[in-house]
Amino acid sequence: MRVLLLGGYGNFGTRIAQELARDAAIDLVLAGRDADAAQRLAAQLRVQGRARVDAVALDVDHADLGASFVELAPDLVIHACGPFQGHDYRVAQAALDAAAHYIDLADARDFVTGITALGAHARHCRRLAVSGASSVPGLSAAVIDRYAGEFARLSDIDIGISPGNRTPRGTATVAAILSYVGQPMPAWHGGKRHVVTGWQGLHRHRYPQPVGTRWLSHCDVPDLDLFPVRHRGLQNLRFAAGLEIGLLHVALWLLSWPVRWRLLPRLDRWTVALKRMSEWFLARGSDAGAMHVRLSGTATDGRPLCLTWTLIAASGHGLQVPATAAVVLARKLAHAELTTTGAMPCLDRFTVDEFLEALGDYDIRTQVQREHG
């Protein structure tokens, strides 16, 4: 299978490329604006991997993107060029028009939930288009599906993510976070939708060592729209993210207030400057990050149950987590293990066990804690 990886030398793209290059069933084409960067990584992967790896210069914003896809003739396009907030489906449409499957790593709520608009076209092309193949909603949904069967009634879901401070941060990721700081965003409380403010709702969560206690704040993700529909009867749903360095996290929380009061515009206009300022602190903190999914409700035996699934990523391997869903899906397509057609958010496409198996070579572990009564 010929895979065209957009943003193939970026933070997430590099990790996807390294994994797919190990699969003899895949021919990989790395694409991006910087042809030299793509060629350098391709040369490294040709030495390390078994797949044929090529590189091309390609700008996803260029008017002739569709023609480029037709010329390159991929079987699958993986879109790893964020941010996706406020973007349309040009890339996905072009991929389908070129008779290719499509996968992206989007975490933008409206973008991921709206991908179903391409459903009829994808089915007509007999192709699959999946949005949100990342930590959210791909992994978070898989975790909930794995353990929801232990509940007769699932009432509360609490999800949080906190990367290590020394984890490389891409400009697109920083821009995505800053786009909703201080902005109104949906949440689910008391069995109905209500509005909270991005990067507020300040609270702390204690993770196992070596991560420890981290600050977390409201984060805008597709899960907030998808899970109340997926899990009927859900009363409360919270998704939060956090920075390891408390000073940085609280500083961003403080900035959220003048944005909320309309004294400042959206912070993503200062993405480059704020990213550079955060990098002044790279020597502090650690390379360990974590993710948790906490489910609460009534167990099948009638007792109250709180189940917490936790993932700990050490040794700087945290960035492999959001990159892995695309790897799992690409391998399934390459080996004819995924025959679904249509356009959809990344739900029901893989299991937690399949996801963790793909992370077997990394310093990543999970644990599950159950509290009854």
mmCIF file of C-alpha atoms in Angstrom:
data_model
loop_
_atom_site.group_PDB
_atom_site.id
_atom_site.type_symbol
_atom_site.label_atom_id
_atom_site.label_comp_id
_atom_site.label_asym_id
_atom_site.label_seq_id
_atom_site.Cartn_x
_atom_site.Cartn_y
_atom_site.Cartn_z
ATOM 1 C CA MET A 1 0.000 0.000 0.000
ATOM 2 C CA ARG A 2 1.302 3.402 -0.988
ATOM 3 C CA VAL A 3 0.967 5.865 1.917
ATOM 4 C CA LEU A 4 1.348 9.616 1.447
ATOM 5 C CA LEU A 5 2.228 11.194 4.817
ATOM 6 C CA LEU A 6 1.579 14.945 4.927
ATOM 7 C CA GLY A 7 3.778 16.669 7.477
ATOM 8 C CA GLY A 8 5.979 13.596 7.380
ATOM 9 C CA TYR A 9 8.965 15.201 9.117
ATOM 10 C CA GLY A 10 7.043 17.035 11.877
ATOM 11 C CA ASN A 11 6.755 16.043 15.526
ATOM 12 C CA PHE A 12 4.000 13.491 14.934
ATOM 13 C CA GLY A 13 4.766 12.773 11.287
ATOM 14 C CA THR A 14 8.310 11.633 12.074
ATOM 15 C CA ARG A 15 7.032 9.111 14.602
ATOM 16 C CA ILE A 16 4.383 7.795 12.224
ATOM 17 C CA ALA A 17 6.977 7.499 9.475
ATOM 18 C CA GLN A 18 9.417 5.584 11.676
ATOM 19 C CA GLU A 19 6.757 3.003 12.490
ATOM 20 C CA LEU A 20 5.305 2.610 8.998
ATOM 21 C CA ALA A 21 8.772 2.300 7.467
ATOM 22 C CA ARG A 22 9.156 -0.963 9.392
ATOM 23 C CA ASP A 23 6.191 -2.531 7.583
ATOM 24 C CA ALA A 24 7.085 -4.391 4.397
ATOM 25 C CA ALA A 25 3.488 -4.030 3.183
ATOM 26 C CA ILE A 26 3.816 -0.235 2.963
ATOM 27 C CA ASP A 27 5.527 2.072 0.488
ATOM 28 C CA LEU A 28 5.885 5.438 2.207
ATOM 29 C CA VAL A 29 6.022 8.913 0.669
ATOM 30 C CA LEU A 30 6.973 11.775 3.021
ATOM 31 C CA ALA A 31 5.529 15.139 2.022
ATOM 32 C CA GLY A 32 5.846 18.706 3.257
ATOM 33 C CA ARG A 33 6.855 22.212 2.283
ATOM 34 C CA ASP A 34 10.532 21.606 3.112
ATOM 35 C CA ALA A 35 11.766 19.151 0.499
ATOM 36 C CA ASP A 36 15.233 18.918 2.084
ATOM 37 C CA ALA A 37 13.814 17.942 5.494
ATOM 38 C CA ALA A 38 11.637 15.288 3.873
ATOM 39 C CA GLN A 39 14.574 13.909 1.896
ATOM 40 C CA ARG A 40 16.814 13.731 4.965
ATOM 41 C CA LEU A 41 14.285 11.741 6.957
ATOM 42 C CA ALA A 42 13.546 9.498 3.976
ATOM 43 C CA ALA A 43 17.246 8.701 3.645
ATOM 44 C CA GLN A 44 17.449 7.759 7.324
ATOM 45 C CA LEU A 45 14.390 5.537 7.108
ATOM 46 C CA ARG A 46 15.627 3.746 4.013
ATOM 47 C CA VAL A 47 18.643 2.651 6.021
ATOM 48 C CA GLN A 48 16.683 1.715 9.151
ATOM 49 C CA GLY A 49 13.485 0.269 7.707
ATOM 50 C CA ARG A 50 12.302 -2.306 5.202
ATOM 51 C CA ALA A 51 9.763 -0.240 3.278
ATOM 52 C CA ARG A 52 10.556 1.874 0.260
ATOM 53 C CA VAL A 53 10.544 5.509 1.382
ATOM 54 C CA ASP A 54 10.353 8.481 -0.978
ATOM 55 C CA ALA A 55 9.992 12.213 -0.373
ATOM 56 C CA VAL A 56 8.246 15.033 -2.222
ATOM 57 C CA ALA A 57 7.678 18.748 -1.733
ATOM 58 C CA LEU A 58 3.973 19.385 -1.215
ATOM 59 C CA ASP A 59 2.000 22.283 0.246
ATOM 60 C CA VAL A 60 -1.470 21.319 1.512
ATOM 61 C CA ASP A 61 -2.609 24.921 1.013
ATOM 62 C CA HIS A 62 -1.671 24.968 -2.680
ATOM 63 C CA ALA A 63 -4.492 25.263 -5.197
ATOM 64 C CA ASP A 64 -3.362 22.218 -7.209
ATOM 65 C CA LEU A 65 -3.340 19.819 -4.246
ATOM 66 C CA GLY A 66 -5.876 17.531 -5.910
ATOM 67 C CA ALA A 67 -3.772 17.244 -9.057
ATOM 68 C CA SER A 68 -0.717 16.433 -6.924
ATOM 69 C CA PHE A 69 -2.609 13.615 -5.209
ATOM 70 C CA VAL A 70 -3.708 12.170 -8.545
ATOM 71 C CA GLU A 71 -0.119 12.297 -9.825
ATOM 72 C CA LEU A 72 1.302 10.652 -6.677
ATOM 73 C CA ALA A 73 -1.491 8.018 -6.700
ATOM 74 C CA PRO A 74 -1.513 7.132 -2.984
ATOM 75 C CA ASP A 75 -3.722 4.405 -1.575
ATOM 76 C CA LEU A 76 -3.850 6.280 1.749
ATOM 77 C CA VAL A 77 -3.273 9.907 2.732
ATOM 78 C CA ILE A 78 -2.346 10.619 6.366
ATOM 79 C CA HIS A 79 -2.791 14.281 7.262
ATOM 80 C CA ALA A 80 -0.479 15.288 10.132
ATOM 81 C CA CYS A 81 -0.279 19.020 9.331
ATOM 82 C CA GLY A 82 -2.146 20.797 12.096
ATOM 83 C CA PRO A 83 -3.655 22.838 13.501
ATOM 84 C CA PHE A 84 -7.092 21.784 12.258
ATOM 85 C CA GLN A 85 -9.130 24.416 14.106
ATOM 86 C CA GLY A 86 -11.129 26.469 11.616
ATOM 87 C CA HIS A 87 -10.041 24.437 8.597
ATOM 88 C CA ASP A 88 -12.201 22.832 5.923
ATOM 89 C CA TYR A 89 -12.026 19.376 4.325
ATOM 90 C CA ARG A 90 -10.043 20.256 1.188
ATOM 91 C CA VAL A 91 -7.371 17.687 1.932
ATOM 92 C CA ALA A 92 -9.803 14.894 2.744
ATOM 93 C CA GLN A 93 -11.888 15.703 -0.337
ATOM 94 C CA ALA A 94 -8.802 15.682 -2.550
ATOM 95 C CA ALA A 95 -7.710 12.341 -1.115
ATOM 96 C CA LEU A 96 -11.088 10.742 -1.818
ATOM 97 C CA ASP A 97 -11.173 12.247 -5.312
ATOM 98 C CA ALA A 98 -7.802 10.585 -5.925
ATOM 99 C CA ALA A 99 -9.305 7.225 -4.818
ATOM 100 C CA ALA A 100 -7.294 7.197 -1.578
ATOM 101 C CA HIS A 101 -8.288 6.472 1.995
ATOM 102 C CA TYR A 102 -7.825 9.393 4.398
ATOM 103 C CA ILE A 103 -6.721 9.618 8.057
ATOM 104 C CA ASP A 104 -5.941 12.741 10.079
ATOM 105 C CA LEU A 105 -4.678 13.514 13.586
ATOM 106 C CA ALA A 106 -7.160 16.333 14.216
ATOM 107 C CA ASP A 107 -8.210 17.205 17.751
ATOM 108 C CA ALA A 108 -10.421 20.154 16.709
ATOM 109 C CA ARG A 109 -13.959 19.502 17.936
ATOM 110 C CA ASP A 110 -15.915 20.894 14.977
ATOM 111 C CA PHE A 111 -13.501 19.450 12.423
ATOM 112 C CA VAL A 112 -13.624 15.902 13.782
ATOM 113 C CA THR A 113 -17.369 15.766 14.359
ATOM 114 C CA GLY A 114 -18.082 17.355 10.973
ATOM 115 C CA ILE A 115 -16.133 14.809 8.917
ATOM 116 C CA THR A 116 -19.374 12.849 8.467
ATOM 117 C CA ALA A 117 -20.330 15.422 5.811
ATOM 118 C CA LEU A 118 -18.027 13.480 3.467
ATOM 119 C CA GLY A 119 -19.735 10.177 4.268
ATOM 120 C CA ALA A 120 -21.751 9.768 1.086
ATOM 121 C CA HIS A 121 -18.792 10.667 -1.116
ATOM 122 C CA ALA A 122 -16.471 8.296 0.755
ATOM 123 C CA ARG A 123 -18.936 5.419 0.434
ATOM 124 C CA HIS A 124 -19.365 6.185 -3.275
ATOM 125 C CA CYS A 125 -15.571 6.010 -3.675
ATOM 126 C CA ARG A 126 -15.481 2.869 -1.498
ATOM 127 C CA ARG A 127 -12.928 4.525 0.708
ATOM 128 C CA LEU A 128 -12.545 5.271 4.422
ATOM 129 C CA ALA A 129 -12.040 8.767 5.840
ATOM 130 C CA VAL A 130 -11.227 8.932 9.576
ATOM 131 C CA SER A 131 -10.732 12.120 11.567
ATOM 132 C CA GLY A 132 -9.307 12.313 15.087
ATOM 133 C CA ALA A 133 -6.881 9.380 14.872
ATOM 134 C CA SER A 134 -4.975 10.514 17.925
ATOM 135 C CA SER A 135 -5.146 10.458 21.730
ATOM 136 C CA VAL A 136 -8.598 12.031 21.396
ATOM 137 C CA PRO A 137 -11.069 10.803 20.466
ATOM 138 C CA GLY A 138 -9.360 7.660 19.144
ATOM 139 C CA LEU A 139 -7.629 6.362 22.269
ATOM 140 C CA SER A 140 -9.985 7.906 24.830
ATOM 141 C CA ALA A 141 -13.014 6.287 23.132
ATOM 142 C CA ALA A 142 -11.266 2.926 22.934
ATOM 143 C CA VAL A 143 -10.494 3.035 26.663
ATOM 144 C CA ILE A 144 -14.096 3.850 27.565
ATOM 145 C CA ASP A 145 -15.390 1.098 25.292
ATOM 146 C CA ARG A 146 -13.014 -1.382 26.918
ATOM 147 C CA TYR A 147 -14.333 -0.771 30.455
ATOM 148 C CA ALA A 148 -17.905 0.496 29.954
ATOM 149 C CA GLY A 149 -19.165 -3.084 30.210
ATOM 150 C CA GLU A 150 -18.309 -3.092 33.925
ATOM 151 C CA PHE A 151 -21.029 -0.495 34.499
ATOM 152 C CA ALA A 152 -24.776 -0.976 34.597
ATOM 153 C CA ARG A 153 -24.962 2.808 34.509
ATOM 154 C CA LEU A 154 -22.063 5.044 33.499
ATOM 155 C CA SER A 155 -22.687 8.507 34.933
ATOM 156 C CA ASP A 156 -19.364 10.377 34.884
ATOM 157 C CA ILE A 157 -16.315 10.533 32.607
ATOM 158 C CA ASP A 158 -13.219 12.539 33.501
ATOM 159 C CA ILE A 159 -10.273 12.607 31.072
ATOM 160 C CA GLY A 160 -6.964 14.398 31.412
ATOM 161 C CA ILE A 161 -3.655 14.657 29.561
ATOM 162 C CA SER A 162 -0.401 16.204 30.763
ATOM 163 C CA PRO A 163 2.818 15.899 28.698
ATOM 164 C CA GLY A 164 6.281 16.252 30.151
ATOM 165 C CA ASN A 165 7.794 19.722 29.858
ATOM 166 C CA ARG A 166 10.802 18.429 27.914
ATOM 167 C CA THR A 167 8.576 16.820 25.307
ATOM 168 C CA PRO A 168 9.089 18.636 21.955
ATOM 169 C CA ARG A 169 6.208 21.003 21.235
ATOM 170 C CA GLY A 170 5.195 21.750 17.662
ATOM 171 C CA THR A 171 3.912 25.127 16.555
ATOM 172 C CA ALA A 172 0.637 23.566 15.376
ATOM 173 C CA THR A 173 -0.001 21.970 18.778
ATOM 174 C CA VAL A 174 0.685 25.230 20.611
ATOM 175 C CA ALA A 175 -1.600 27.130 18.213
ATOM 176 C CA ALA A 176 -4.390 24.603 18.745
ATOM 177 C CA ILE A 177 -4.263 25.065 22.536
ATOM 178 C CA LEU A 178 -4.032 28.847 22.379
ATOM 179 C CA SER A 179 -7.022 29.028 20.016
ATOM 180 C CA TYR A 180 -9.464 28.139 22.798
ATOM 181 C CA VAL A 181 -7.794 29.706 25.871
ATOM 182 C CA GLY A 182 -10.347 32.097 27.364
ATOM 183 C CA GLN A 183 -12.950 31.136 24.762
ATOM 184 C CA PRO A 184 -16.409 29.681 25.518
ATOM 185 C CA MET A 185 -16.583 25.949 24.861
ATOM 186 C CA PRO A 186 -19.159 23.189 25.421
ATOM 187 C CA ALA A 187 -19.165 20.889 28.404
ATOM 188 C CA TRP A 188 -21.569 18.324 29.841
ATOM 189 C CA HIS A 189 -22.852 18.675 33.385
ATOM 190 C CA GLY A 190 -25.975 17.431 35.122
ATOM 191 C CA GLY A 191 -27.030 15.516 32.050
ATOM 192 C CA LYS A 192 -27.127 18.521 29.750
ATOM 193 C CA ARG A 193 -24.896 20.793 27.752
ATOM 194 C CA HIS A 194 -23.532 23.947 29.281
ATOM 195 C CA VAL A 195 -20.678 26.350 28.567
ATOM 196 C CA VAL A 196 -17.299 26.628 30.279
ATOM 197 C CA THR A 197 -14.200 28.680 29.463
ATOM 198 C CA GLY A 198 -11.110 27.236 27.831
ATOM 199 C CA TRP A 199 -8.134 26.731 30.172
ATOM 200 C CA GLN A 200 -10.179 27.603 33.239
ATOM 201 C CA GLY A 201 -11.672 25.074 35.682
ATOM 202 C CA LEU A 202 -8.241 24.913 37.324
ATOM 203 C CA HIS A 203 -7.688 21.704 39.311
ATOM 204 C CA ARG A 204 -4.966 19.190 40.190
ATOM 205 C CA HIS A 205 -4.648 15.489 39.442
ATOM 206 C CA ARG A 206 -2.196 13.064 41.038
ATOM 207 C CA TYR A 207 -0.573 10.633 38.603
ATOM 208 C CA PRO A 208 1.725 7.732 39.522
ATOM 209 C CA GLN A 209 5.446 8.405 39.569
ATOM 210 C CA PRO A 210 7.469 9.573 37.745
ATOM 211 C CA VAL A 211 4.755 12.037 36.690
ATOM 212 C CA GLY A 212 3.326 13.147 40.033
ATOM 213 C CA THR A 213 0.718 15.856 40.631
ATOM 214 C CA ARG A 214 -0.130 18.171 37.736
ATOM 215 C CA TRP A 215 -2.355 21.194 37.181
ATOM 216 C CA LEU A 216 -5.157 20.653 34.632
ATOM 217 C CA SER A 217 -7.666 22.993 32.954
ATOM 218 C CA HIS A 218 -10.629 22.784 30.558
ATOM 219 C CA CYS A 219 -9.614 21.689 27.070
ATOM 220 C CA ASP A 220 -11.751 21.795 23.902
ATOM 221 C CA VAL A 221 -11.796 18.366 22.206
ATOM 222 C CA PRO A 222 -14.206 16.291 20.060
ATOM 223 C CA ASP A 223 -15.000 14.015 23.019
ATOM 224 C CA LEU A 224 -17.210 16.739 24.489
ATOM 225 C CA ASP A 225 -19.632 16.375 21.577
ATOM 226 C CA LEU A 226 -19.206 12.675 20.815
ATOM 227 C CA PHE A 227 -19.444 10.959 24.209
ATOM 228 C CA PRO A 228 -22.783 12.314 25.504
ATOM 229 C CA VAL A 229 -24.398 10.879 22.366
ATOM 230 C CA ARG A 230 -22.388 7.677 22.523
ATOM 231 C CA HIS A 231 -23.084 7.013 26.216
ATOM 232 C CA ARG A 232 -26.715 7.773 26.919
ATOM 233 C CA GLY A 233 -27.486 8.691 30.511
ATOM 234 C CA LEU A 234 -24.103 10.339 31.029
ATOM 235 C CA GLN A 235 -24.391 13.061 33.679
ATOM 236 C CA ASN A 236 -20.968 14.683 33.729
ATOM 237 C CA LEU A 237 -18.122 14.815 31.225
ATOM 238 C CA ARG A 238 -14.894 16.737 31.694
ATOM 239 C CA PHE A 239 -11.794 16.885 29.541
ATOM 240 C CA ALA A 240 -8.718 18.715 30.813
ATOM 241 C CA ALA A 241 -5.110 19.185 29.804
ATOM 242 C CA GLY A 242 -2.134 20.487 31.707
ATOM 243 C CA LEU A 243 1.462 21.667 31.566
ATOM 244 C CA GLU A 244 4.033 20.083 33.848
ATOM 245 C CA ILE A 245 5.575 23.373 34.965
ATOM 246 C CA GLY A 246 3.041 24.932 37.313
ATOM 247 C CA LEU A 247 4.292 28.453 36.574
ATOM 248 C CA LEU A 248 3.552 28.036 32.861
ATOM 249 C CA HIS A 249 0.180 26.421 33.446
ATOM 250 C CA VAL A 250 -1.030 29.060 35.890
ATOM 251 C CA ALA A 251 0.366 31.874 33.692
ATOM 252 C CA LEU A 252 -1.761 30.609 30.803
ATOM 253 C CA TRP A 253 -4.730 30.334 33.185
ATOM 254 C CA LEU A 254 -4.210 33.977 34.177
ATOM 255 C CA LEU A 255 -4.101 34.995 30.499
ATOM 256 C CA SER A 256 -7.412 33.215 29.931
ATOM 257 C CA TRP A 257 -9.228 35.839 32.033
ATOM 258 C CA PRO A 258 -8.520 38.979 29.927
ATOM 259 C CA VAL A 259 -9.341 36.919 26.837
ATOM 260 C CA ARG A 260 -12.620 35.847 28.439
ATOM 261 C CA TRP A 261 -13.402 39.483 29.331
ATOM 262 C CA ARG A 262 -12.533 40.540 25.732
ATOM 263 C CA LEU A 263 -9.623 42.679 26.907
ATOM 264 C CA LEU A 264 -7.295 40.553 24.774
ATOM 265 C CA PRO A 265 -7.901 38.876 21.401
ATOM 266 C CA ARG A 266 -7.406 35.157 20.807
ATOM 267 C CA LEU A 267 -3.964 34.111 21.979
ATOM 268 C CA ASP A 268 -3.117 32.025 18.916
ATOM 269 C CA ARG A 269 -2.125 35.220 17.096
ATOM 270 C CA TRP A 270 0.943 35.151 19.375
ATOM 271 C CA THR A 271 1.692 31.437 18.934
ATOM 272 C CA VAL A 272 5.322 31.849 17.858
ATOM 273 C CA ALA A 273 6.195 34.291 20.650
ATOM 274 C CA LEU A 274 4.443 32.319 23.399
ATOM 275 C CA LYS A 275 5.977 29.045 22.191
ATOM 276 C CA ARG A 276 9.432 30.632 22.283
ATOM 277 C CA MET A 277 8.812 31.916 25.816
ATOM 278 C CA SER A 278 7.744 28.451 26.993
ATOM 279 C CA GLU A 279 10.995 27.046 25.611
ATOM 280 C CA TRP A 280 12.962 29.181 28.073
ATOM 281 C CA PHE A 281 11.891 26.554 30.643
ATOM 282 C CA LEU A 282 12.903 23.449 28.656
ATOM 283 C CA ALA A 283 15.682 22.626 31.109
ATOM 284 C CA ARG A 284 13.118 22.275 33.890
ATOM 285 C CA GLY A 285 10.609 19.504 34.469
ATOM 286 C CA SER A 286 10.845 16.027 32.993
ATOM 287 C CA ASP A 287 10.271 13.956 29.882
ATOM 288 C CA ALA A 288 7.411 12.003 31.536
ATOM 289 C CA GLY A 289 3.752 12.553 30.679
ATOM 290 C CA ALA A 290 0.444 10.901 31.466
ATOM 291 C CA MET A 291 -3.163 10.436 30.408
ATOM 292 C CA HIS A 292 -6.073 9.269 32.539
ATOM 293 C CA VAL A 293 -9.648 8.200 31.887
ATOM 294 C CA ARG A 294 -11.814 7.982 35.012
ATOM 295 C CA LEU A 295 -15.233 6.321 34.767
ATOM 296 C CA SER A 296 -17.784 6.511 37.579
ATOM 297 C CA GLY A 297 -21.238 5.060 38.028
ATOM 298 C CA THR A 298 -23.035 1.924 39.143
ATOM 299 C CA ALA A 299 -21.313 -1.415 38.531
ATOM 300 C CA THR A 300 -23.119 -4.436 37.155
ATOM 301 C CA ASP A 301 -23.300 -5.825 40.710
ATOM 302 C CA GLY A 302 -25.207 -2.736 41.883
ATOM 303 C CA ARG A 303 -22.351 -1.173 43.827
ATOM 304 C CA PRO A 304 -20.886 2.278 43.091
ATOM 305 C CA LEU A 305 -17.711 1.963 41.031
ATOM 306 C CA CYS A 306 -14.949 4.394 40.104
ATOM 307 C CA LEU A 307 -12.480 2.982 37.572
ATOM 308 C CA THR A 308 -9.372 4.926 36.579
ATOM 309 C CA TRP A 309 -7.234 3.910 33.594
ATOM 310 C CA THR A 310 -3.849 5.647 33.526
ATOM 311 C CA LEU A 311 -1.125 5.719 30.891
ATOM 312 C CA ILE A 312 2.398 6.778 31.866
ATOM 313 C CA ALA A 313 4.898 7.668 29.124
ATOM 314 C CA ALA A 314 8.529 8.076 30.203
ATOM 315 C CA SER A 315 11.910 8.475 28.468
ATOM 316 C CA GLY A 316 10.482 11.148 26.169
ATOM 317 C CA HIS A 317 8.145 8.685 24.470
ATOM 318 C CA GLY A 318 4.949 10.637 25.132
ATOM 319 C CA LEU A 319 4.654 11.968 21.573
ATOM 320 C CA GLN A 320 4.360 8.401 20.317
ATOM 321 C CA VAL A 321 0.904 8.141 21.904
ATOM 322 C CA PRO A 322 -0.951 10.681 19.712
ATOM 323 C CA ALA A 323 0.884 9.319 16.658
ATOM 324 C CA THR A 324 -0.056 5.678 17.182
ATOM 325 C CA ALA A 325 -3.734 5.636 16.180
ATOM 326 C CA ALA A 326 -2.789 6.576 12.607
ATOM 327 C CA VAL A 327 -0.141 3.839 12.606
ATOM 328 C CA VAL A 328 -2.628 1.202 13.760
ATOM 329 C CA LEU A 329 -5.209 2.231 11.154
ATOM 330 C CA ALA A 330 -2.650 2.380 8.335
ATOM 331 C CA ARG A 331 -1.395 -1.098 9.149
ATOM 332 C CA LYS A 332 -4.947 -2.438 9.243
ATOM 333 C CA LEU A 333 -5.661 -0.975 5.825
ATOM 334 C CA ALA A 334 -2.370 -2.252 4.424
ATOM 335 C CA HIS A 335 -3.107 -5.784 5.613
ATOM 336 C CA ALA A 336 -6.799 -5.701 4.557
ATOM 337 C CA GLU A 337 -7.991 -5.907 8.165
ATOM 338 C CA LEU A 338 -10.196 -2.819 7.866
ATOM 339 C CA THR A 339 -12.851 -2.838 5.160
ATOM 340 C CA THR A 340 -15.231 -0.165 6.439
ATOM 341 C CA THR A 341 -16.110 2.673 4.048
ATOM 342 C CA GLY A 342 -17.490 6.125 4.798
ATOM 343 C CA ALA A 343 -16.367 9.200 6.740
ATOM 344 C CA MET A 344 -16.395 9.243 10.532
ATOM 345 C CA PRO A 345 -14.623 10.311 13.717
ATOM 346 C CA CYS A 346 -12.066 7.820 14.997
ATOM 347 C CA LEU A 347 -14.421 5.568 16.951
ATOM 348 C CA ASP A 348 -14.626 1.754 16.911
ATOM 349 C CA ARG A 349 -11.651 1.391 14.549
ATOM 350 C CA PHE A 350 -9.263 -0.302 17.010
ATOM 351 C CA THR A 351 -9.147 -1.661 20.550
ATOM 352 C CA VAL A 352 -7.009 -0.569 23.485
ATOM 353 C CA ASP A 353 -5.064 -3.825 23.242
ATOM 354 C CA GLU A 354 -4.263 -3.190 19.571
ATOM 355 C CA PHE A 355 -3.177 0.344 20.426
ATOM 356 C CA LEU A 356 -0.913 -0.719 23.284
ATOM 357 C CA GLU A 357 0.571 -3.549 21.233
ATOM 358 C CA ALA A 358 1.756 -0.940 18.723
ATOM 359 C CA LEU A 359 3.504 0.865 21.607
ATOM 360 C CA GLY A 360 5.304 -2.249 22.802
ATOM 361 C CA ASP A 361 8.791 -0.936 21.962
ATOM 362 C CA TYR A 362 8.390 2.238 24.020
ATOM 363 C CA ASP A 363 8.672 3.181 27.681
ATOM 364 C CA ILE A 364 4.913 3.337 28.113
ATOM 365 C CA ARG A 365 2.833 1.494 30.685
ATOM 366 C CA THR A 366 -0.777 1.494 31.828
ATOM 367 C CA GLN A 367 -2.579 0.632 35.026
ATOM 368 C CA VAL A 368 -6.197 0.276 36.089
ATOM 369 C CA GLN A 369 -7.508 1.113 39.552
ATOM 370 C CA ARG A 370 -11.002 0.198 40.750
ATOM 371 C CA GLU A 371 -12.650 1.716 43.823
ATOM 372 C CA HIS A 372 -15.957 0.253 45.020
ATOM 373 C CA GLY A 373 -18.386 1.892 47.397
#
